[in-house]
PDB file of C-alpha atoms in Angstrom:
ATOM      1  CA  MET A   1     110.827  91.205 119.710  1.00  0.00           C
ATOM      2  CA  GLY A   2     111.169  93.801 122.447  1.00  0.00           C
ATOM      3  CA  LEU A   3     107.414  94.254 122.846  1.00  0.00           C
ATOM      4  CA  GLU A   4     107.608  95.581 126.407  1.00  0.00           C
ATOM      5  CA  GLU A   5     110.378  98.062 125.523  1.00  0.00           C
ATOM      6  CA  TYR A   6     108.405  99.402 122.552  1.00  0.00           C
ATOM      7  CA  ILE A   7     105.235  99.706 124.637  1.00  0.00           C
ATOM      8  CA  ASP A   8     107.177 101.728 127.240  1.00  0.00           C
ATOM      9  CA  LYS A   9     108.682 103.958 124.510  1.00  0.00           C
ATOM     10  CA  ILE A  10     105.234 104.611 123.009  1.00  0.00           C
ATOM     11  CA  LYS A  11     103.814 105.415 126.465  1.00  0.00           C
ATOM     12  CA  GLY A  12     106.644 107.941 126.757  1.00  0.00           C
ATOM     13  CA  GLY A  13     105.459 109.659 123.559  1.00  0.00           C
ATOM     14  CA  TRP A  14     107.580 107.975 120.868  1.00  0.00           C
ATOM     15  CA  THR A  15     105.570 107.478 117.663  1.00  0.00           C
ATOM     16  CA  ASP A  16     108.292 107.673 115.002  1.00  0.00           C
ATOM     17  CA  VAL A  17     106.972 104.655 113.067  1.00  0.00           C
ATOM     18  CA  ASP A  18     105.132 104.220 109.781  1.00  0.00           C
ATOM     19  CA  VAL A  19     103.186 101.029 110.562  1.00  0.00           C
ATOM     20  CA  ILE A  20     102.701  98.811 113.597  1.00  0.00           C
ATOM     21  CA  ILE A  21     102.061  95.142 112.809  1.00  0.00           C
ATOM     22  CA  THR A  22     101.175  92.718 115.579  1.00  0.00           C
ATOM     23  CA  MET A  23      99.651  89.340 116.360  1.00  0.00           C
ATOM     24  CA  PRO A  24      96.190  88.974 117.909  1.00  0.00           C
ATOM     25  CA  SER A  25      97.749  87.617 121.118  1.00  0.00           C
ATOM     26  CA  CYS A  26      99.596  90.939 121.660  1.00  0.00           C
ATOM     27  CA  MET A  27      96.558  93.184 121.199  1.00  0.00           C
ATOM     28  CA  GLY A  28      95.728  92.967 124.930  1.00  0.00           C
ATOM     29  CA  LYS A  29      99.005  94.748 125.691  1.00  0.00           C
ATOM     30  CA  ILE A  30      98.740  97.203 122.782  1.00  0.00           C
ATOM     31  CA  GLY A  31      95.054  98.054 123.373  1.00  0.00           C
ATOM     32  CA  PRO A  32      95.764 100.589 126.151  1.00  0.00           C
ATOM     33  CA  LEU A  33      97.961 102.532 123.697  1.00  0.00           C
ATOM     34  CA  GLY A  34      94.884 103.335 121.581  1.00  0.00           C
ATOM     35  CA  ARG A  35      94.690 106.908 122.880  1.00  0.00           C
ATOM     36  CA  ILE A  36      98.248 107.546 121.654  1.00  0.00           C
ATOM     37  CA  LEU A  37      98.261 105.473 118.447  1.00  0.00           C
ATOM     38  CA  GLY A  38      94.641 105.943 117.316  1.00  0.00           C
ATOM     39  CA  PRO A  39      94.720 109.677 116.451  1.00  0.00           C
ATOM     40  CA  ARG A  40      97.947 109.148 114.471  1.00  0.00           C
ATOM     41  CA  GLY A  41      96.474 106.263 112.471  1.00  0.00           C
ATOM     42  CA  LEU A  42      99.020 103.811 113.871  1.00  0.00           C
ATOM     43  CA  MET A  43      96.747 101.518 115.884  1.00  0.00           C
ATOM     44  CA  PRO A  44      96.940  97.955 114.493  1.00  0.00           C
ATOM     45  CA  ASN A  45      93.657  96.828 112.952  1.00  0.00           C
ATOM     46  CA  PRO A  46      92.559  93.462 111.488  1.00  0.00           C
ATOM     47  CA  LYS A  47      90.710  95.242 108.642  1.00  0.00           C
ATOM     48  CA  SER A  48      93.900  96.911 107.441  1.00  0.00           C
ATOM     49  CA  GLY A  49      95.916  93.693 107.805  1.00  0.00           C
ATOM     50  CA  THR A  50      98.121  94.947 110.648  1.00  0.00           C
ATOM     51  CA  VAL A  51      96.779  92.389 113.161  1.00  0.00           C
ATOM     52  CA  THR A  52      97.655  89.005 111.709  1.00  0.00           C
ATOM     53  CA  MET A  53      99.157  85.634 112.557  1.00  0.00           C
ATOM     54  CA  ASP A  54     101.389  85.900 109.442  1.00  0.00           C
ATOM     55  CA  VAL A  55     103.491  88.897 110.501  1.00  0.00           C
ATOM     56  CA  ALA A  56     106.237  88.140 107.963  1.00  0.00           C
ATOM     57  CA  LYS A  57     103.760  88.371 105.075  1.00  0.00           C
ATOM     58  CA  ALA A  58     102.319  91.651 106.402  1.00  0.00           C
ATOM     59  CA  VAL A  59     105.796  93.171 106.773  1.00  0.00           C
ATOM     60  CA  LYS A  60     106.685  92.072 103.223  1.00  0.00           C
ATOM     61  CA  GLU A  61     103.502  93.701 101.840  1.00  0.00           C
ATOM     62  CA  VAL A  62     104.214  96.977 103.646  1.00  0.00           C
ATOM     63  CA  LYS A  63     107.804  97.035 102.386  1.00  0.00           C
ATOM     64  CA  GLN A  64     106.560  96.440  98.828  1.00  0.00           C
ATOM     65  CA  GLY A  65     104.426  99.575  99.099  1.00  0.00           C
ATOM     66  CA  LYS A  66     100.984  98.337 100.107  1.00  0.00           C
ATOM     67  CA  ILE A  67      98.526 101.226  99.774  1.00  0.00           C
ATOM     68  CA  ASP A  68      95.960 101.712 102.519  1.00  0.00           C
ATOM     69  CA  PHE A  69      93.130 104.102 101.895  1.00  0.00           C
ATOM     70  CA  LYS A  70      89.907 105.085 103.603  1.00  0.00           C
ATOM     71  CA  VAL A  71      86.599 106.051 102.045  1.00  0.00           C
ATOM     72  CA  ASP A  72      84.335 108.266 104.114  1.00  0.00           C
ATOM     73  CA  LYS A  73      80.540 108.210 104.028  1.00  0.00           C
ATOM     74  CA  THR A  74      80.421 110.938 101.356  1.00  0.00           C
ATOM     75  CA  GLY A  75      82.547 108.883  98.949  1.00  0.00           C
ATOM     76  CA  ILE A  76      85.787 110.808  99.450  1.00  0.00           C
ATOM     77  CA  VAL A  77      88.911 108.629  99.324  1.00  0.00           C
ATOM     78  CA  HIS A  78      91.757 109.550 101.702  1.00  0.00           C
ATOM     79  CA  ALA A  79      95.233 108.107 101.162  1.00  0.00           C
ATOM     80  CA  SER A  80      98.885 108.899 101.698  1.00  0.00           C
ATOM     81  CA  ILE A  81     100.994 108.710  98.550  1.00  0.00           C
ATOM     82  CA  GLY A  82     104.305 110.025  99.813  1.00  0.00           C
ATOM     83  CA  LYS A  83     106.507 111.467 102.502  1.00  0.00           C
ATOM     84  CA  VAL A  84     108.791 114.470 102.753  1.00  0.00           C
ATOM     85  CA  THR A  85     111.779 112.267 101.935  1.00  0.00           C
ATOM     86  CA  PHE A  86     110.287 111.163  98.578  1.00  0.00           C
ATOM     87  CA  THR A  87     111.453 112.693  95.307  1.00  0.00           C
ATOM     88  CA  PRO A  88     108.849 114.397  93.097  1.00  0.00           C
ATOM     89  CA  ASP A  89     109.094 111.468  90.661  1.00  0.00           C
ATOM     90  CA  GLN A  90     108.369 108.945  93.445  1.00  0.00           C
ATOM     91  CA  ILE A  91     105.304 110.921  94.525  1.00  0.00           C
ATOM     92  CA  PHE A  92     104.144 111.157  90.893  1.00  0.00           C
ATOM     93  CA  GLN A  93     104.530 107.392  90.384  1.00  0.00           C
ATOM     94  CA  ASN A  94     102.683 106.662  93.639  1.00  0.00           C
ATOM     95  CA  ALA A  95      99.841 109.020  92.705  1.00  0.00           C
ATOM     96  CA  LYS A  96      99.588 107.450  89.247  1.00  0.00           C
ATOM     97  CA  GLU A  97      99.498 103.922  90.698  1.00  0.00           C
ATOM     98  CA  PHE A  98      96.954 104.905  93.351  1.00  0.00           C
ATOM     99  CA  ILE A  99      94.573 106.427  90.801  1.00  0.00           C
ATOM    100  CA  ALA A 100      94.974 103.350  88.570  1.00  0.00           C
ATOM    101  CA  THR A 101      94.062 101.183  91.579  1.00  0.00           C
ATOM    102  CA  ILE A 102      90.953 103.266  92.299  1.00  0.00           C
ATOM    103  CA  ILE A 103      89.858 103.000  88.650  1.00  0.00           C
ATOM    104  CA  LYS A 104      90.441  99.206  88.723  1.00  0.00           C
ATOM    105  CA  LEU A 105      88.222  98.925  91.809  1.00  0.00           C
ATOM    106  CA  LYS A 106      85.324 100.703  90.088  1.00  0.00           C
ATOM    107  CA  PRO A 107      82.184  98.562  90.484  1.00  0.00           C
ATOM    108  CA  ALA A 108      80.576  97.364  87.260  1.00  0.00           C
ATOM    109  CA  ALA A 109      77.268  98.923  88.381  1.00  0.00           C
ATOM    110  CA  ALA A 110      78.805 102.419  88.675  1.00  0.00           C
ATOM    111  CA  LYS A 111      77.649 104.581  85.781  1.00  0.00           C
ATOM    112  CA  GLY A 112      78.730 108.070  84.788  1.00  0.00           C
ATOM    113  CA  THR A 113      81.764 109.957  86.039  1.00  0.00           C
ATOM    114  CA  TYR A 114      83.591 107.812  88.594  1.00  0.00           C
ATOM    115  CA  ILE A 115      86.319 110.249  89.675  1.00  0.00           C
ATOM    116  CA  LYS A 116      84.829 113.733  89.909  1.00  0.00           C
ATOM    117  CA  SER A 117      87.789 115.612  91.374  1.00  0.00           C
ATOM    118  CA  ILE A 118      91.316 115.055  92.657  1.00  0.00           C
ATOM    119  CA  PHE A 119      93.183 117.178  95.186  1.00  0.00           C
ATOM    120  CA  LEU A 120      96.720 116.700  96.509  1.00  0.00           C
ATOM    121  CA  SER A 121      97.895 118.265  99.745  1.00  0.00           C
ATOM    122  CA  SER A 122     100.460 117.868 102.462  1.00  0.00           C
ATOM    123  CA  THR A 123      99.321 117.426 106.040  1.00  0.00           C
ATOM    124  CA  MET A 124      99.154 121.138 106.785  1.00  0.00           C
ATOM    125  CA  SER A 125      98.621 122.850 103.439  1.00  0.00           C
ATOM    126  CA  LEU A 126      96.019 123.868 100.941  1.00  0.00           C
ATOM    127  CA  GLY A 127      94.977 121.320  98.351  1.00  0.00           C
ATOM    128  CA  ILE A 128      96.119 121.480  94.737  1.00  0.00           C
ATOM    129  CA  LYS A 129      93.420 120.606  92.199  1.00  0.00           C
ATOM    130  CA  VAL A 130      94.378 117.997  89.601  1.00  0.00           C
ATOM    131  CA  ASP A 131      92.365 117.588  86.403  1.00  0.00           C
ATOM    132  CA  PRO A 132      90.861 114.051  86.580  1.00  0.00           C
ATOM    133  CA  LYS A 133      90.934 113.737  82.775  1.00  0.00           C
ATOM    134  CA  SER A 134      94.720 114.198  82.785  1.00  0.00           C
ATOM    135  CA  VAL A 135      95.252 110.973  84.756  1.00  0.00           C
ATOM    136  CA  GLU A 136      92.784 108.530  83.209  1.00  0.00           C
TER     137      GLU A 136
END
C-alpha cells in the first residue's frame, strides 16, 4: 500500500524504518533505492526473507522478534540485539536468546571452543567484553 509515496519519501532521504519487506514484483521499483537503503542495511533481500510472496508471514516473523545476523569471512557474527528505546532487561534477554541460538546452530563437526569472545557495543562506542563462560 502506498508504494509510490514511500519510494518518493525514501528518495527524499527518509529512512526511519526498521525493516522493509516487499514482493518480488516490486523489486524493480525498489532496486534504484539501493544506494540509499543498502548502506543502512534496509535493502530487501531474498536471503534474509524480506523479499517474499508471503508478506503477511514475513511481517509476523519480524514482529515476533526474528533475529537476523551476518557472519563475516573471519567467523565473526554481527547482530543487533536492541535499540535505544529498549530497557536493560530487554537487551539482556535478547542477548541471552541470541547466544543460545548461536550455540544451537553449532555444527556437530565443530570441536573445541565454539564461542571464543563476546563484545557488546552501540553503533558509535567502544565494545564491552563479556566473559563467554558466563553465558553458556
